[in-house]
Coordinates of N, CA, C and O in Angstrom, one line a residue:
X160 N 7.9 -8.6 15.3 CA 8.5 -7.4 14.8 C 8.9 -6.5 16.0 O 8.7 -6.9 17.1
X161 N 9.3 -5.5 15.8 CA 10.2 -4.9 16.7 C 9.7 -3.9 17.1 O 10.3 -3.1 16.5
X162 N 9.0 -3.3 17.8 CA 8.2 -2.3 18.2 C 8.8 -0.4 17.0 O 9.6 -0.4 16.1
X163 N 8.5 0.3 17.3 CA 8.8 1.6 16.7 C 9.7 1.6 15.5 O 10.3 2.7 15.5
X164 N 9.9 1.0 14.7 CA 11.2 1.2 13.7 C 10.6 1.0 12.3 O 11.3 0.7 11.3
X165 N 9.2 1.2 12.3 CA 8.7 1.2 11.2 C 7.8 2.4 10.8 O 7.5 3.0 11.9
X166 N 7.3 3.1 9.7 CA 6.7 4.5 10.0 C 4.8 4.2 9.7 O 4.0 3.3 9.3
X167 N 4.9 5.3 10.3 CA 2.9 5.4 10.7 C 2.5 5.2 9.0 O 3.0 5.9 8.1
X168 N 1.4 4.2 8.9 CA 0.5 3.8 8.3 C -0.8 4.9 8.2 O -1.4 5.4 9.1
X169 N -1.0 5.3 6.9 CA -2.3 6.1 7.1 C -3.0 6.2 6.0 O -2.4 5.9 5.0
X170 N -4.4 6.8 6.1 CA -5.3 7.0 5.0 C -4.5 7.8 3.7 O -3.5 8.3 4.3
X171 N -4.4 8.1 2.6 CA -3.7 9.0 2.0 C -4.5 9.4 0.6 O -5.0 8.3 0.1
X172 N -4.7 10.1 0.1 CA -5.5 10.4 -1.2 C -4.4 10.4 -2.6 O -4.0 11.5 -3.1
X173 N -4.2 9.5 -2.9 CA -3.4 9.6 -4.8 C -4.6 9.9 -5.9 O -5.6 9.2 -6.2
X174 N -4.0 11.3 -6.3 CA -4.5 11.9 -7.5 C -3.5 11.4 -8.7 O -2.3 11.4 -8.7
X175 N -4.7 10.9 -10.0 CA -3.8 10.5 -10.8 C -4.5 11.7 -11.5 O -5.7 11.9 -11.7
X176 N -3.3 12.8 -12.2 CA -3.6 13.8 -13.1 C -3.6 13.2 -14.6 O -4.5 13.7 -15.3
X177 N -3.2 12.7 -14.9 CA -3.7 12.5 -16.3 C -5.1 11.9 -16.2 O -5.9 12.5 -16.8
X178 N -5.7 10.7 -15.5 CA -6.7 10.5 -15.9 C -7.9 11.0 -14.7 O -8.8 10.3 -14.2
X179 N -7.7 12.0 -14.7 CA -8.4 12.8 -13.1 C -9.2 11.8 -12.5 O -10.4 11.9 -12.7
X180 N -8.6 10.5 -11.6 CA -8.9 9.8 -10.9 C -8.3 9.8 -9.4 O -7.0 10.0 -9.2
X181 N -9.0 9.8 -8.6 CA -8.3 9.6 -7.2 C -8.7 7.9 -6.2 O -9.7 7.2 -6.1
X182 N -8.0 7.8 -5.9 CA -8.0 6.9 -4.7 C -7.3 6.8 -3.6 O -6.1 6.9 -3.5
X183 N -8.3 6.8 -2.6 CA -7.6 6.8 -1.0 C -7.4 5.2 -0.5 O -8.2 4.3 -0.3
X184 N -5.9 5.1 -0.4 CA -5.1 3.9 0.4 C -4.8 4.5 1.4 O -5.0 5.6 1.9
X185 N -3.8 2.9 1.9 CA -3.2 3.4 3.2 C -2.0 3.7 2.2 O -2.0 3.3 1.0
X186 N -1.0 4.4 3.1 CA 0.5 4.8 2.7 C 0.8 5.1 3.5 O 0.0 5.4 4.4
X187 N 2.6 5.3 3.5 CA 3.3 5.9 4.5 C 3.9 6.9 3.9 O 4.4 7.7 4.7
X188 N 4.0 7.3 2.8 CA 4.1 8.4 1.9 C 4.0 9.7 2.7 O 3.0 9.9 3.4
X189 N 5.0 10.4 2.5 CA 4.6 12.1 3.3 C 4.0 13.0 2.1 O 4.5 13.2 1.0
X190 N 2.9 13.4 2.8 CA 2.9 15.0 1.8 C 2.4 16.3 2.8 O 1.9 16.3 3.9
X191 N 2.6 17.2 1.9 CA 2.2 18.8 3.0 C 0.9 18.9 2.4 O 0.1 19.7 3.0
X192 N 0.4 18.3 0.9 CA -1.1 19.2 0.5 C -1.9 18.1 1.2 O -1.5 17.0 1.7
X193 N -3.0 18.6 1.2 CA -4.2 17.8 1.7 C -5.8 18.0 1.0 O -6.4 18.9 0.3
X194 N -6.0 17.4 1.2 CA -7.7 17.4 0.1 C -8.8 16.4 0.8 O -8.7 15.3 1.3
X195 N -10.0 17.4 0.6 CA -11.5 16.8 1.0 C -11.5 15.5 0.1 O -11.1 15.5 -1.1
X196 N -12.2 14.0 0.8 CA -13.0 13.0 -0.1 C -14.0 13.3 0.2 O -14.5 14.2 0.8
X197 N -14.4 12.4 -0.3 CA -16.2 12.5 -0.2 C -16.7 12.0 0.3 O -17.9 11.9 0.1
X198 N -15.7 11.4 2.0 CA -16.9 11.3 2.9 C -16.6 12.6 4.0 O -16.8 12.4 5.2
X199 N -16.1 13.6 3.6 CA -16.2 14.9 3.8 C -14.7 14.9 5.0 O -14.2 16.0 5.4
X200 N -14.2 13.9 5.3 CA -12.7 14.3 6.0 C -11.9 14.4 4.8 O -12.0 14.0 3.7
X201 N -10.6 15.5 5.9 CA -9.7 15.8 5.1 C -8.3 14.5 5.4 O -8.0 14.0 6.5
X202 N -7.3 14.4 3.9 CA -6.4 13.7 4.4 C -5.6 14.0 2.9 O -5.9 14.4 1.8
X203 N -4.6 13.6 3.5 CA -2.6 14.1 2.9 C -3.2 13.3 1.2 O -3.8 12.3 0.8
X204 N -2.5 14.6 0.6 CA -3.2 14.2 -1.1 C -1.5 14.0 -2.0 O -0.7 14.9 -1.8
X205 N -1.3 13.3 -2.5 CA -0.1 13.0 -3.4 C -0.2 12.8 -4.6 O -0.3 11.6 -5.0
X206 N 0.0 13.9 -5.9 CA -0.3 13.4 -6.9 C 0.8 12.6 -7.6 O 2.0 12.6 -7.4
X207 N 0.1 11.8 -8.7 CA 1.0 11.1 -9.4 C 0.9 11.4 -10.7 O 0.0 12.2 -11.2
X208 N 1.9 10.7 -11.5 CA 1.8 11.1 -13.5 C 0.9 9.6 -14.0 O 0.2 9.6 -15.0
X209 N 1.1 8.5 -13.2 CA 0.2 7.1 -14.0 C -0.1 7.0 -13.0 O 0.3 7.5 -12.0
X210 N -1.0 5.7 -13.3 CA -2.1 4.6 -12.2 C -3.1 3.6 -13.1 O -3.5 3.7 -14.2
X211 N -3.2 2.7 -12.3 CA -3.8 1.8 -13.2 C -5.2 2.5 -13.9 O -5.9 1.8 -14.7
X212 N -5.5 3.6 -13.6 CA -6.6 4.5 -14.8 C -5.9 4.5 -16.0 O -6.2 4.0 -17.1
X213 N -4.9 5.2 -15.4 CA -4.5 5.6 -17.2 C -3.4 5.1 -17.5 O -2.7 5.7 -18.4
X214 N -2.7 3.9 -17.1 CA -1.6 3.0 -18.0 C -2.4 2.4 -18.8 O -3.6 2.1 -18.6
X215 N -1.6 2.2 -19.9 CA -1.9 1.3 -20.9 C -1.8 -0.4 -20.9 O -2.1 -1.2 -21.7
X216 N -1.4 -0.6 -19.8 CA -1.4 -2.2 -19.3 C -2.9 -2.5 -18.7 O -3.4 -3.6 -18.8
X217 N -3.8 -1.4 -18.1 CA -4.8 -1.6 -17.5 C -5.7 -0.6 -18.6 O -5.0 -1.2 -19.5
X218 N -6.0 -0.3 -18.8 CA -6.7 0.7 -20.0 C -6.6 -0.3 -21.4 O -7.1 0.2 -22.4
X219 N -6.3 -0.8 -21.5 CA -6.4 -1.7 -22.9 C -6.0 -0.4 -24.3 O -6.2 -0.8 -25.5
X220 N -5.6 0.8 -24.0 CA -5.1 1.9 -25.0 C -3.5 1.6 -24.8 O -2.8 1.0 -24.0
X221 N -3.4 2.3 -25.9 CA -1.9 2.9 -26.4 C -1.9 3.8 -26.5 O -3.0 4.4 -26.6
X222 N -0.2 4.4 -26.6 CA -0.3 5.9 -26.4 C 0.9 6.1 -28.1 O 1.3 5.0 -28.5
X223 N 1.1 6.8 -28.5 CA 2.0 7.0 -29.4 C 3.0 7.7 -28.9 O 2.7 8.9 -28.7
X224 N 4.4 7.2 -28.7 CA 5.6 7.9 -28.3 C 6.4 8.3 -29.7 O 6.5 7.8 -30.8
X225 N 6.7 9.2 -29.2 CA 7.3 9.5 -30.1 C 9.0 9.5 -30.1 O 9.8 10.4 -29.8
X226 N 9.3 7.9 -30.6 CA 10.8 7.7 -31.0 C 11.9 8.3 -31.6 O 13.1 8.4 -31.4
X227 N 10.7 8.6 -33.0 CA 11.6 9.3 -34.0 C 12.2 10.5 -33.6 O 13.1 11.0 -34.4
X228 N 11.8 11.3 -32.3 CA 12.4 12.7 -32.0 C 13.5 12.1 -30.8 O 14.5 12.7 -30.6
X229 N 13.1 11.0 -30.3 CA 13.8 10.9 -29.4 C 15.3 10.1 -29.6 O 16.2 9.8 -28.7
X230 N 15.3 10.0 -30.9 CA 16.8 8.8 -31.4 C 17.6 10.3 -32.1 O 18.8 10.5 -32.1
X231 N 16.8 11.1 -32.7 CA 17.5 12.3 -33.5 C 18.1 13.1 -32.7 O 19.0 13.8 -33.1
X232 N 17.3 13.3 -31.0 CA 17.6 14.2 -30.4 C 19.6 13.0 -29.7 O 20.8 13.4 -29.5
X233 N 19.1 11.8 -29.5 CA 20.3 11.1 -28.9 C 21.2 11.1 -30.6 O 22.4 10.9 -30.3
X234 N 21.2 11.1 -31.4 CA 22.2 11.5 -32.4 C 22.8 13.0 -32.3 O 24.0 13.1 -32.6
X235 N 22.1 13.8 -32.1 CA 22.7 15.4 -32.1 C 23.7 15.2 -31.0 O 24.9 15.4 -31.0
X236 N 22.7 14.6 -29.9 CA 24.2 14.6 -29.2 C 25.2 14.2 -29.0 O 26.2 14.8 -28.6
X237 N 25.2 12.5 -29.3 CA 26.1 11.6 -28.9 C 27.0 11.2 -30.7 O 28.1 10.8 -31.1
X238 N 25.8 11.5 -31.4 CA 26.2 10.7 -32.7 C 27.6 11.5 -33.5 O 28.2 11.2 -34.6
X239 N 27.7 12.4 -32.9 CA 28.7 13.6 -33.3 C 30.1 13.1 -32.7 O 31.0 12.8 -33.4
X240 N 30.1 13.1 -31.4 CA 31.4 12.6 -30.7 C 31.9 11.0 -30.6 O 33.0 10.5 -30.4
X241 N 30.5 10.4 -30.9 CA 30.8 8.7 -31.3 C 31.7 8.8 -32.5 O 32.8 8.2 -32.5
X242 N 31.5 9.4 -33.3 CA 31.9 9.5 -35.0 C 33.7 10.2 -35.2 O 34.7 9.8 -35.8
X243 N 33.5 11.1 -34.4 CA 35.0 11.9 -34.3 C 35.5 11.0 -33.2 O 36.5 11.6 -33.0
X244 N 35.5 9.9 -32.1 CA 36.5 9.6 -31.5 C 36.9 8.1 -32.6 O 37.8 7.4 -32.2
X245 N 36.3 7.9 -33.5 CA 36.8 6.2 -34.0 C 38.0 6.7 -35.0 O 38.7 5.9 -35.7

């Protein structure tokens, strides 16, 4: 490989907020916040919305989405001007 043309490797802390789980990998990920672990250094914290805590492929749960608002909400919009251009 080619010396310099790849970015720095480092410790990094991902917060998963829904299922208030953290894990520190490596990443190359930038962030400006930072957070104590618990072996008392600090290092660059990134939160996320999933992670294998709280997906439902790794959790063996489901979640209930809710379709039915989300097809009425794509009819108010689209189902109006589909109808008047035929």
């Amino acid at each position: 490989m080619r010396p310099d043309i790849h970015p720095d490797s480092r410790p990094v802390v991902f917060r998963d907020r829904a299922a208030n789980a953290s894990f520190l990998i490596r990443s190359t990920a930038p962030s400006a916040r930072t957070t104590e672990w618990e072996d008392g250094r600090i290092y660059p914290l990134i939160d996320v919305e999933i992670s294998s805590a709280s997906h439902p492929f790794y959790t063996g749960t489901s979640r209930v989405v809710d379709t039915a608002g989300r097809v009425e909400r794509f009819e108010r919009r689209y189902g109006r001007a589909a109808a008047a251009r035929r």
